[in-house]
Short mmCIF file of C-alpha atoms (C1' of nucleotides) in Angstrom, two decimals:
data_model
loop_
_atom_site.label_atom_id
_atom_site.label_comp_id
_atom_site.label_asym_id
_atom_site.label_seq_id
_atom_site.Cartn_x
_atom_site.Cartn_y
_atom_site.Cartn_z
CA MET A 1 -29.02 18.32 -8.03
CA SER A 2 -27.49 21.93 -7.55
CA VAL A 3 -25.86 22.34 -3.98
CA SER A 4 -27.77 24.89 -1.54
CA ARG A 5 -26.11 28.04 -0.43
CA ASN A 6 -27.45 31.04 0.02
CA PRO A 7 -27.18 34.07 -0.39
CA PRO A 8 -27.77 32.57 -4.49
CA THR A 9 -24.19 34.54 -5.67
CA ARG A 10 -24.31 34.71 -9.62
CA GLY A 11 -22.76 33.36 -12.38
CA ARG A 12 -23.56 29.39 -13.04
CA PRO A 13 -24.86 27.64 -10.71
CA LYS A 14 -22.54 24.88 -9.12
CA LYS A 15 -23.37 21.29 -10.30
CA LEU A 16 -20.95 19.53 -8.36
CA ASP A 17 -22.35 17.61 -4.84
CA ARG A 18 -19.25 18.19 -1.97
CA GLU A 19 -21.10 15.90 0.02
CA HIS A 20 -21.93 13.22 -1.93
CA VAL A 21 -18.58 13.00 -3.75
CA LEU A 22 -16.67 12.88 -0.34
CA LYS A 23 -18.88 10.09 0.77
CA THR A 24 -18.32 8.23 -2.43
CA ALA A 25 -14.60 7.96 -2.46
CA LEU A 26 -14.18 7.52 1.66
CA LEU A 27 -16.47 4.31 0.77
CA CYS A 28 -14.29 3.22 -2.43
CA TYR A 29 -11.15 3.73 0.01
CA TRP A 30 -12.57 1.79 2.74
CA ALA A 31 -13.73 -0.62 0.91
CA ASP A 32 -11.05 -1.32 -1.26
CA SER A 33 -8.09 0.51 -0.78
CA PRO A 34 -7.04 4.03 -0.77
CA THR A 35 -4.60 3.45 -3.11
CA ASP A 36 -5.87 1.80 -6.08
CA VAL A 37 -8.92 4.35 -6.49
CA PRO A 38 -8.31 6.22 -9.20
CA ILE A 39 -9.72 9.53 -9.80
CA SER A 40 -11.30 8.73 -12.66
CA GLU A 41 -13.40 5.90 -10.93
CA ILE A 42 -14.63 8.37 -8.38
CA CYS A 43 -15.98 9.82 -11.90
CA GLU A 44 -17.76 7.69 -13.05
CA LYS A 45 -19.65 6.96 -9.72
CA THR A 46 -20.49 10.57 -8.89
CA GLY A 47 -21.17 12.02 -12.40
CA ALA A 48 -18.87 14.33 -11.77
CA SER A 49 -16.20 15.23 -14.25
CA LYS A 50 -12.27 15.57 -13.68
CA PRO A 51 -12.30 19.20 -13.94
CA SER A 52 -14.70 19.45 -11.65
CA LEU A 53 -12.99 17.52 -8.68
CA TYR A 54 -9.89 19.33 -9.80
CA ARG A 55 -11.65 22.27 -8.77
CA GLU A 56 -13.17 21.05 -5.80
CA PHE A 57 -10.01 19.93 -4.26
CA GLY A 58 -7.38 20.81 -5.50
CA SER A 59 -5.49 17.46 -5.59
CA ASP A 60 -6.13 13.85 -5.65
CA ASP A 61 -3.85 14.86 -2.86
CA GLY A 62 -6.21 17.39 -1.41
CA LEU A 63 -9.53 14.81 -2.37
CA LYS A 64 -8.21 12.23 0.11
CA GLU A 65 -7.38 14.27 3.05
CA ALA A 66 -11.10 15.71 2.36
CA ALA A 67 -12.44 12.00 2.36
CA LEU A 68 -10.07 11.34 5.34
CA ASP A 69 -11.70 14.11 7.11
CA ALA A 70 -14.94 13.15 5.87
CA TYR A 71 -14.54 9.53 7.16
CA ASP A 72 -13.20 10.34 10.83
CA GLU A 73 -16.06 12.70 10.93
CA LEU A 74 -18.36 9.62 10.09
CA VAL A 75 -16.73 7.14 12.00
CA SER A 76 -14.96 8.49 15.17
CA GLN A 77 -17.36 9.78 16.95
CA ARG A 78 -19.03 6.92 18.69
CA ARG A 79 -15.59 5.91 20.14
CA TYR A 80 -15.17 9.46 20.54
CA ASP A 81 -18.49 8.88 23.44
CA ILE A 82 -17.22 6.18 24.50
CA LEU A 83 -13.75 7.17 25.74
CA ALA A 84 -14.69 10.54 27.43
CA GLY A 85 -17.93 9.34 28.67
CA ASP A 86 -18.10 9.28 32.68
CA GLN A 87 -18.91 5.13 32.62
CA PRO A 88 -16.28 2.92 34.54
CA TYR A 89 -13.15 1.75 32.87
CA ASP A 90 -14.64 -1.66 32.56
CA GLU A 91 -17.65 -0.69 31.15
CA ALA A 92 -16.16 1.85 28.16
CA LEU A 93 -13.72 -1.39 27.47
CA GLU A 94 -16.48 -3.30 26.55
CA ALA A 95 -18.29 -0.90 24.97
CA LEU A 96 -15.03 -0.19 22.98
CA ILE A 97 -14.97 -3.62 22.42
CA THR A 98 -18.36 -4.35 21.14
CA HIS A 99 -18.16 -1.35 19.08
CA THR A 100 -14.94 -2.39 17.35
CA VAL A 101 -16.51 -5.86 16.20
CA GLN A 102 -19.75 -4.73 15.42
CA ASP A 103 -21.13 -7.10 12.35
CA ARG A 104 -20.48 -3.90 9.42
CA LYS A 105 -22.76 -5.42 7.10
CA LYS A 106 -25.64 -4.88 9.32
CA ALA A 107 -24.03 -1.33 10.08
CA ASP A 108 -23.97 -1.10 6.24
CA VAL A 109 -20.08 0.06 6.18
CA PRO A 110 -17.13 -1.98 4.91
CA ASN A 111 -14.60 -3.74 6.99
CA GLY A 112 -11.79 -2.44 9.17
CA CYS A 113 -10.69 1.43 8.92
CA LEU A 114 -9.43 3.81 6.47
CA LEU A 115 -7.41 5.14 8.90
CA PHE A 116 -5.42 2.06 10.03
CA ALA A 117 -4.97 1.00 5.92
CA MET A 118 -3.73 4.56 5.00
CA ARG A 119 -1.51 4.26 8.36
CA ALA A 120 -0.29 0.83 6.70
CA ARG A 121 0.56 2.70 3.35
CA ARG A 122 2.05 6.84 4.70
CA GLU A 123 4.48 6.60 1.83
CA GLU A 124 2.39 6.77 -0.83
CA PHE A 125 0.47 9.63 -0.13
CA GLY A 126 1.07 13.54 -0.79
CA PRO A 127 1.91 16.31 1.76
CA LEU A 128 -1.95 17.08 2.66
CA THR A 129 -3.28 13.56 3.49
CA LEU A 130 0.27 12.61 5.37
CA ALA A 131 -1.41 15.65 7.41
CA LYS A 132 -3.94 14.52 8.44
CA ILE A 133 -3.50 10.89 9.09
CA ASP A 134 -0.82 12.11 11.57
CA GLN A 135 -3.25 14.38 12.86
CA LEU A 136 -5.80 11.91 13.19
CA ARG A 137 -3.37 9.47 14.70
CA GLU A 138 -2.58 11.82 17.77
CA ASN A 139 -6.26 12.54 18.01
CA SER A 140 -7.02 9.39 18.46
CA LEU A 141 -4.17 8.40 20.63
CA GLU A 142 -4.64 11.63 22.56
CA GLN A 143 -8.61 10.44 23.32
CA TYR A 144 -6.95 7.26 24.66
CA ARG A 145 -4.27 9.03 26.77
CA GLN A 146 -7.06 11.15 28.80
CA TRP A 147 -9.23 8.19 29.03
CA ILE A 148 -6.20 6.02 31.01
CA ASP A 149 -5.43 8.81 33.07
CA ARG A 150 -8.96 9.24 34.29
CA ALA A 151 -9.02 5.65 34.84
CA LYS A 152 -6.05 5.30 37.08
CA SER A 153 -7.13 8.57 38.84
CA ASN A 154 -10.53 6.39 39.56
CA ALA A 155 -8.16 3.77 40.62
CA GLN A 156 -9.46 1.59 37.91
CA PHE A 157 -6.39 1.03 35.59
CA ARG A 158 -2.40 -0.02 36.75
CA ARG A 159 -0.40 2.85 37.82
CA ASP A 160 2.71 0.67 36.50
CA ILE A 161 1.97 1.21 33.22
CA PRO A 162 2.80 4.21 31.50
CA THR A 163 0.18 6.08 29.44
CA ASP A 164 1.94 6.71 27.06
CA THR A 165 2.63 3.20 26.18
CA ALA A 166 -0.62 1.90 26.52
CA ALA A 167 -2.15 4.09 24.22
CA LEU A 168 0.20 2.56 21.77
CA TYR A 169 -1.10 -0.49 23.33
CA PHE A 170 -4.47 -0.10 22.43
CA ASP A 171 -4.18 1.71 19.39
CA ALA A 172 -2.01 -1.32 18.02
CA GLN A 173 -4.60 -3.83 18.96
CA MET A 174 -7.40 -1.43 17.52
CA GLY A 175 -5.03 -1.88 14.27
CA SER A 176 -4.79 -5.46 14.22
CA ALA A 177 -8.72 -5.94 15.15
CA MET A 178 -9.36 -3.84 12.17
CA ARG A 179 -6.88 -5.85 10.06
CA LEU A 180 -8.50 -8.91 10.69
CA GLN A 181 -11.73 -8.12 9.98
CA LYS A 182 -10.55 -6.98 6.63
CA GLU A 183 -8.90 -10.68 6.21
CA GLY A 184 -11.81 -12.15 7.06
CA VAL A 185 -11.45 -13.31 10.25
CA SER A 186 -14.72 -13.87 12.00
CA ASN A 187 -15.96 -10.86 14.65
CA LYS A 188 -16.33 -13.60 17.49
CA VAL A 189 -12.62 -14.64 17.58
CA ILE A 190 -11.62 -10.82 16.41
CA GLY A 191 -13.37 -10.09 19.65
CA GLU A 192 -11.76 -12.80 21.98
CA ILE A 193 -8.45 -11.59 21.22
CA LEU A 194 -9.34 -8.51 21.91
CA ARG A 195 -10.70 -9.29 25.30
CA THR A 196 -7.20 -11.68 25.75
CA ALA A 197 -5.49 -8.27 24.78
CA PHE A 198 -7.01 -6.10 26.87
CA SER A 199 -6.91 -8.95 29.76
CA ALA A 200 -2.94 -7.66 30.16
CA PHE A 201 -4.27 -4.84 32.03
CA GLY A 202 -6.78 -6.07 34.40
CA MET B 1 31.54 -11.75 -12.17
CA SER B 2 29.91 -14.66 -14.35
CA VAL B 3 27.86 -16.92 -12.72
CA SER B 4 29.25 -20.22 -11.46
CA ARG B 5 27.63 -22.74 -13.36
CA ASN B 6 28.55 -26.45 -14.02
CA PRO B 7 29.11 -28.11 -16.30
CA PRO B 8 29.68 -24.94 -18.43
CA THR B 9 26.99 -24.66 -21.00
CA ARG B 10 27.09 -23.32 -24.67
CA GLY B 11 25.99 -20.46 -25.69
CA ARG B 12 26.85 -16.53 -24.28
CA PRO B 13 27.36 -16.75 -20.88
CA LYS B 14 25.30 -15.62 -18.20
CA LYS B 15 25.75 -12.24 -16.71
CA LEU B 16 22.86 -12.06 -14.87
CA ASP B 17 23.70 -12.97 -10.80
CA ARG B 18 20.36 -13.91 -9.72
CA GLU B 19 21.55 -13.91 -5.83
CA HIS B 20 22.22 -10.63 -6.28
CA VAL B 21 19.61 -8.84 -7.80
CA LEU B 22 17.03 -10.54 -5.10
CA LYS B 23 19.27 -9.50 -2.54
CA THR B 24 18.89 -5.98 -3.79
CA ALA B 25 15.85 -6.30 -4.54
CA LEU B 26 14.58 -7.45 -1.18
CA LEU B 27 16.26 -4.65 0.84
CA CYS B 28 14.94 -2.33 -1.30
CA TYR B 29 11.34 -3.43 -0.90
CA TRP B 30 12.27 -4.24 2.97
CA ALA B 31 13.47 -0.54 3.90
CA ASP B 32 10.85 1.21 1.50
CA SER B 33 7.85 -0.20 0.62
CA PRO B 34 7.02 -2.97 -1.74
CA THR B 35 4.50 -1.30 -4.15
CA ASP B 36 7.05 1.62 -4.30
CA VAL B 37 10.10 0.25 -6.18
CA PRO B 38 10.27 0.03 -9.42
CA ILE B 39 12.16 -2.79 -11.74
CA SER B 40 13.83 -0.17 -12.92
CA GLU B 41 15.44 0.81 -10.07
CA ILE B 42 16.38 -2.64 -9.50
CA CYS B 43 18.07 -2.61 -12.68
CA GLU B 44 19.73 0.36 -12.18
CA LYS B 45 21.08 -0.44 -8.22
CA THR B 46 22.16 -3.84 -9.79
CA GLY B 47 23.64 -2.77 -13.31
CA ALA B 48 21.16 -5.51 -14.52
CA SER B 49 19.17 -4.81 -17.74
CA LYS B 50 15.59 -4.54 -17.82
CA PRO B 51 15.25 -7.64 -20.06
CA SER B 52 17.62 -9.70 -18.48
CA LEU B 53 15.52 -9.15 -14.71
CA TYR B 54 12.34 -10.45 -16.96
CA ARG B 55 14.15 -13.47 -18.78
CA GLU B 56 14.75 -14.35 -15.00
CA PHE B 57 11.74 -13.61 -13.51
CA GLY B 58 9.81 -13.53 -15.51
CA SER B 59 7.62 -10.31 -14.55
CA ASP B 60 7.53 -8.14 -11.51
CA ASP B 61 5.23 -10.15 -9.94
CA GLY B 62 7.95 -13.13 -10.46
CA LEU B 63 10.11 -10.63 -9.17
CA LYS B 64 8.20 -10.00 -5.96
CA GLU B 65 7.76 -13.66 -6.07
CA ALA B 66 11.17 -14.45 -5.42
CA ALA B 67 12.67 -11.64 -3.55
CA LEU B 68 10.02 -12.17 -0.86
CA ASP B 69 11.00 -16.41 -0.50
CA ALA B 70 14.67 -14.73 -0.45
CA TYR B 71 14.18 -12.68 2.26
CA ASP B 72 11.70 -15.95 3.96
CA GLU B 73 14.72 -17.30 3.98
CA LEU B 74 16.74 -14.50 5.27
CA VAL B 75 14.67 -14.03 8.13
CA SER B 76 13.18 -16.47 9.74
CA GLN B 77 15.45 -19.26 10.19
CA ARG B 78 15.87 -17.34 13.29
CA ARG B 79 12.11 -17.77 14.30
CA TYR B 80 12.02 -21.43 13.40
CA ASP B 81 14.69 -22.05 15.61
CA ILE B 82 13.41 -20.58 18.59
CA LEU B 83 9.65 -22.23 18.36
CA ALA B 84 10.89 -25.27 17.05
CA GLY B 85 13.42 -25.87 19.72
CA ASP B 86 13.27 -28.03 22.82
CA GLN B 87 13.04 -24.57 25.04
CA PRO B 88 10.38 -24.24 28.11
CA TYR B 89 7.49 -21.76 26.63
CA ASP B 90 8.68 -18.80 29.11
CA GLU B 91 12.21 -18.99 27.55
CA ALA B 92 10.84 -19.04 24.15
CA LEU B 93 8.80 -16.67 24.11
CA GLU B 94 11.16 -14.40 25.92
CA ALA B 95 13.87 -15.48 23.16
CA LEU B 96 10.83 -14.19 20.27
CA ILE B 97 10.77 -11.44 22.23
CA THR B 98 14.17 -10.12 22.61
CA HIS B 99 14.90 -11.46 18.54
CA THR B 100 11.54 -9.28 17.36
CA VAL B 101 13.07 -6.00 19.13
CA GLN B 102 16.44 -6.34 18.20
CA ASP B 103 18.12 -3.44 17.24
CA ARG B 104 18.01 -3.32 13.28
CA LYS B 105 21.01 -0.96 12.83
CA LYS B 106 23.62 -3.59 14.40
CA ALA B 107 22.42 -6.76 12.46
CA ASP B 108 22.38 -3.92 9.53
CA VAL B 109 18.72 -4.72 7.99
CA PRO B 110 15.95 -2.25 7.79
CA ASN B 111 12.95 -1.89 10.57
CA GLY B 112 9.85 -3.85 9.85
CA CYS B 113 9.06 -7.28 8.86
CA LEU B 114 8.71 -7.28 4.46
CA LEU B 115 6.10 -9.67 5.13
CA PHE B 116 3.24 -8.10 7.43
CA ALA B 117 4.55 -4.67 4.85
CA MET B 118 3.21 -6.59 1.84
CA ARG B 119 -0.02 -8.49 3.81
CA ALA B 120 -0.70 -4.68 4.32
CA ARG B 121 -0.94 -4.17 0.59
CA ARG B 122 -2.35 -7.38 -0.77
CA GLU B 123 -4.83 -6.11 -3.44
CA GLU B 124 -1.53 -4.31 -5.26
CA PHE B 125 0.73 -7.51 -6.26
CA GLY B 126 -0.02 -10.22 -9.03
CA PRO B 127 -0.99 -13.53 -8.53
CA LEU B 128 2.34 -15.36 -7.78
CA THR B 129 3.34 -12.88 -5.08
CA LEU B 130 -0.24 -12.77 -4.03
CA ALA B 131 -0.12 -16.46 -3.01
CA LYS B 132 3.69 -16.63 -1.74
CA ILE B 133 2.41 -14.07 0.88
CA ASP B 134 -0.47 -16.44 1.64
CA GLN B 135 2.04 -19.89 2.28
CA LEU B 136 4.37 -17.79 4.44
CA ARG B 137 1.73 -16.87 6.80
CA GLU B 138 0.35 -19.81 6.90
CA ASN B 139 3.95 -21.07 7.43
CA SER B 140 4.37 -18.85 10.24
CA LEU B 141 1.09 -19.46 12.39
CA GLU B 142 1.61 -23.13 11.36
CA GLN B 143 4.96 -22.57 13.83
CA TYR B 144 2.94 -20.51 15.82
CA ARG B 145 0.34 -23.43 16.00
CA GLN B 146 2.82 -26.31 16.97
CA TRP B 147 4.61 -24.60 19.65
CA ILE B 148 1.49 -23.49 21.56
CA ASP B 149 -0.06 -27.01 21.24
CA ARG B 150 3.75 -28.62 22.43
CA ALA B 151 3.12 -26.35 25.29
CA LYS B 152 -0.03 -27.06 25.87
CA SER B 153 0.93 -30.90 26.23
CA ASN B 154 3.60 -29.71 28.79
CA ALA B 155 1.30 -27.67 30.55
CA GLN B 156 2.82 -24.80 29.89
CA PHE B 157 0.13 -22.92 28.43
CA ARG B 158 -3.47 -22.20 28.92
CA ARG B 159 -5.82 -25.36 27.80
CA ASP B 160 -9.22 -22.83 27.50
CA ILE B 161 -7.43 -20.88 24.91
CA PRO B 162 -8.14 -22.51 21.41
CA THR B 163 -4.77 -22.84 19.45
CA ASP B 164 -5.94 -21.52 16.50
CA THR B 165 -7.29 -17.99 18.12
CA ALA B 166 -3.74 -17.81 19.93
CA ALA B 167 -2.07 -18.21 17.09
CA LEU B 168 -3.82 -15.54 15.31
CA TYR B 169 -2.98 -13.44 18.86
CA PHE B 170 1.13 -14.36 18.23
CA ASP B 171 0.71 -13.79 14.96
CA ALA B 172 -1.23 -9.97 14.94
CA GLN B 173 0.91 -9.08 18.22
CA MET B 174 4.22 -9.54 15.98
CA GLY B 175 2.67 -7.34 12.83
CA SER B 176 1.58 -4.55 15.15
CA ALA B 177 5.27 -4.79 17.10
CA MET B 178 7.17 -4.85 13.26
CA ARG B 179 4.36 -1.58 12.63
CA LEU B 180 5.27 0.63 15.05
CA GLN B 181 9.27 -0.34 14.35
CA LYS B 182 8.79 0.93 10.81
CA GLU B 183 6.89 3.94 12.69
CA GLY B 184 9.50 5.04 14.52
CA VAL B 185 8.56 3.51 18.17
CA SER B 186 11.97 2.25 19.93
CA ASN B 187 12.19 -1.50 20.25
CA LYS B 188 12.00 -0.56 24.39
CA VAL B 189 8.87 0.60 24.21
CA ILE B 190 7.88 -2.28 21.83
CA GLY B 191 9.58 -4.89 24.11
CA GLU B 192 7.10 -3.13 26.70
CA ILE B 193 3.91 -3.58 24.71
CA LEU B 194 5.19 -7.07 23.60
CA ARG B 195 5.88 -8.04 27.03
CA THR B 196 2.52 -6.56 28.00
CA ALA B 197 0.65 -8.43 25.50
CA PHE B 198 1.98 -11.77 25.75
CA SER B 199 1.46 -11.63 29.93
CA ALA B 200 -2.41 -12.84 29.07
CA PHE B 201 -1.58 -15.57 28.85
CA GLY B 202 0.52 -16.31 32.14
"C1'" DA C 1 -29.86 42.89 -24.17
"C1'" DA C 2 -25.41 43.28 -23.11
"C1'" DC C 3 -22.01 42.07 -20.07
"C1'" DA C 4 -19.55 40.14 -15.95
"C1'" DT C 5 -18.51 35.97 -13.78
"C1'" DT C 6 -18.72 31.41 -12.14
"C1'" DA C 7 -18.93 26.77 -12.81
"C1'" DC C 8 -18.73 23.29 -16.46
"C1'" DG C 9 -17.12 18.76 -19.35
"C1'" DT C 10 -14.54 17.88 -23.68
"C1'" DA C 11 -10.19 16.27 -25.03
"C1'" DC C 12 -5.46 16.62 -24.48
"C1'" DC C 13 -0.89 16.74 -22.24
"C1'" DT C 14 2.38 14.43 -19.37
"C1'" DA C 15 4.77 11.00 -16.43
"C1'" DT C 16 5.17 6.39 -14.90
"C1'" DA C 17 6.33 1.26 -15.19
"C1'" DG C 18 5.56 -2.53 -16.59
"C1'" DT C 19 6.67 -5.56 -20.82
"C1'" DT C 20 9.21 -6.84 -25.20
"C1'" DA C 21 11.03 -6.61 -30.27
"C1'" DC C 22 15.30 -7.24 -32.22
"C1'" DG C 23 19.68 -7.08 -33.40
"C1'" DA C 24 24.29 -7.82 -31.33
"C1'" DA C 25 27.62 -10.14 -28.52
"C1'" DA C 26 29.98 -14.52 -26.58
"C1'" DT C 27 30.13 -18.90 -26.28
"C1'" DT C 28 30.27 -24.23 -27.74
"C1'" DA C 29 30.05 -27.58 -31.16
"C1'" DA C 30 31.28 -29.18 -35.60
"C1'" DT D 1 35.94 -21.02 -39.78
"C1'" DT D 2 31.43 -21.81 -39.32
"C1'" DA D 3 27.10 -23.02 -37.57
"C1'" DA D 4 24.52 -23.15 -33.36
"C1'" DT D 5 23.19 -21.72 -29.77
"C1'" DT D 6 22.59 -18.38 -25.41
"C1'" DT D 7 22.43 -14.62 -23.22
"C1'" DC D 8 22.93 -9.20 -23.70
"C1'" DG D 9 20.95 -4.85 -23.37
"C1'" DT D 10 19.32 -0.39 -26.24
"C1'" DA D 11 15.22 1.28 -27.86
"C1'" DA D 12 11.27 1.42 -28.39
"C1'" DC D 13 5.27 -0.01 -27.08
"C1'" DT D 14 1.23 0.45 -24.01
"C1'" DA D 15 -1.64 1.39 -20.38
"C1'" DT D 16 -2.94 3.71 -16.30
"C1'" DA D 17 -3.67 8.10 -13.94
"C1'" DG D 18 -2.44 12.26 -12.47
"C1'" DG D 19 -3.40 17.27 -13.90
"C1'" DT D 20 -5.12 20.84 -16.97
"C1'" DA D 21 -6.34 24.25 -21.60
"C1'" DC D 22 -10.13 26.48 -23.07
"C1'" DG D 23 -14.51 27.04 -25.73
"C1'" DT D 24 -19.07 26.83 -23.84
"C1'" DA D 25 -22.88 27.13 -20.73
"C1'" DA D 26 -25.77 29.35 -17.04
"C1'" DT D 27 -26.51 32.57 -14.24
"C1'" DG D 28 -27.10 37.41 -11.99
"C1'" DT D 29 -26.16 42.36 -13.16
"C1'" DT D 30 -26.45 46.90 -15.25
#
DNA sequence: AACATTACGTACCTATAGTTACGAAATTAA
DNA sequence: TTAATTTCGTAACTATAGGTACGTAATGTT
C-alpha cells in the first residue's frame, strides 16, 4: 500500500496515499457540502490519521485547496476540450449543454459542481482555498471569453454583446444549472432552461 | 425600552425587543453570511442576553426561521406587487429587473438576497429554517407561475413554454443576479444579463 | 550493530458556538 | 407586606472540529 517513489529514500516509508486521500476528500465535498465535512471524516474513510493529513496538506485549508485542484483536473478537461476545440459555435454550445446535463449516475459522480458550491460559500474558506476558487473561476471565464471571441471572429456570435458580459452570462447559466441539478430538478428540465437561456444569443 | 403590551400582565416586564432582535439578526445574516453569525453576535449587537434569545426563539434554528420570515416580509412585498399587479407583461418584467438591480446603498440594504444565500447552504440549517426556506421558495415560484399564466392568457407570453419551467427560469435568473451582485458585479452589467436572459421569451 | 532519518498515530490541547441551570429582579394580585 | 408570577442575565456545560506534542516504528547509511 506504500506510495511509489523513486529513488527510494531513507527513513520510514510513507504510507499515506495522497491521491487516494484527495479523491476521497473531493468526493465528500462534492457529494455533501464542502464546509460540512470534518477532517476526521476524511481520516476515517481513508484510514489515515489526522497528523498524517496535516503533515501532507498543512491545514484544513490546504487540504481543501488541494482537493479543489484535483477536482478541477478531474472535471474541467472535458469543458476545456469543447470550448477550445474548433467545431462551430452552435455545435460546441450543444456539446456543452449535453455535457452539463449528462446523467451523473451513469458517470458515477455526484450532482452539482464543487467549484460553484464553494463559490457560494466563499466566506467560509481559508486564504489558500479562496485563492484556488478565484483562480479556477478566472480560468473558466477566460475559456468562455476566448471561445466567444473566436465565435465572434467567425461571425457565429453577436458582436453587439461585450465578451466579458457574455462570459459572465455563460458562467451564471452553468451555475444555475448546477444548483438546480443539486436541488433535484431533472436534467431534462435543466436542459430546456439552458437552451432557453442561450437562445438569447441566437 | 420595554415592549408595548396590553393589557399589562403581571411578572417582570419584558425587556427584550423582539422586532429589534429580528431586524438585527436578519441584517447580519443578509450582509454577512447566514451561517457565520453566532448567536452571541446578535446578543452583543442588541444588548440582549443569550438566555433571552433562547426564551424568545427556542433555538438558533428558531431564530433563523423567524429572521428569514421577517426578511421576507420586509423584502418580498415589492416583488409581489409587481407580479400580482395588472400591468402588461413587458412592463412588469421591466419593473422586476429595475427593482432587482436597484442601488442597494441608496436603499440602505445589503447586496444579494438572504433567501438565495440560505438556499445555497441548505444543509447547514435546522428543520424549522429549512421548512421556512422551502415555503418562501415555493411562494416565490407560485407568484411567478400565476404571473406567467396571466401573461399567457393575455397572449403576452409564449404558450409553448411550460409554466413550471418558465417559473424555474425566472427564479434561477434572479438567483444568478443576486449572486453576481453579492460578488460585486455592477448592477449595470447584471441588468444587461437579466435583459438578455429574458429576451429569450420575447 | 548503532545511528540518522523520516513517517506514523495516540492522546491530547484549544477555541468556538449552541445551550441551559439557577438565583436574582421586577412587576401585579391578595 | 407578602405571595405569585414572569423575565432577567451570569456563569456555567457540552459537543465539535481544527490542530499538535511526543514517543514509536520503519527504513537506509555507516
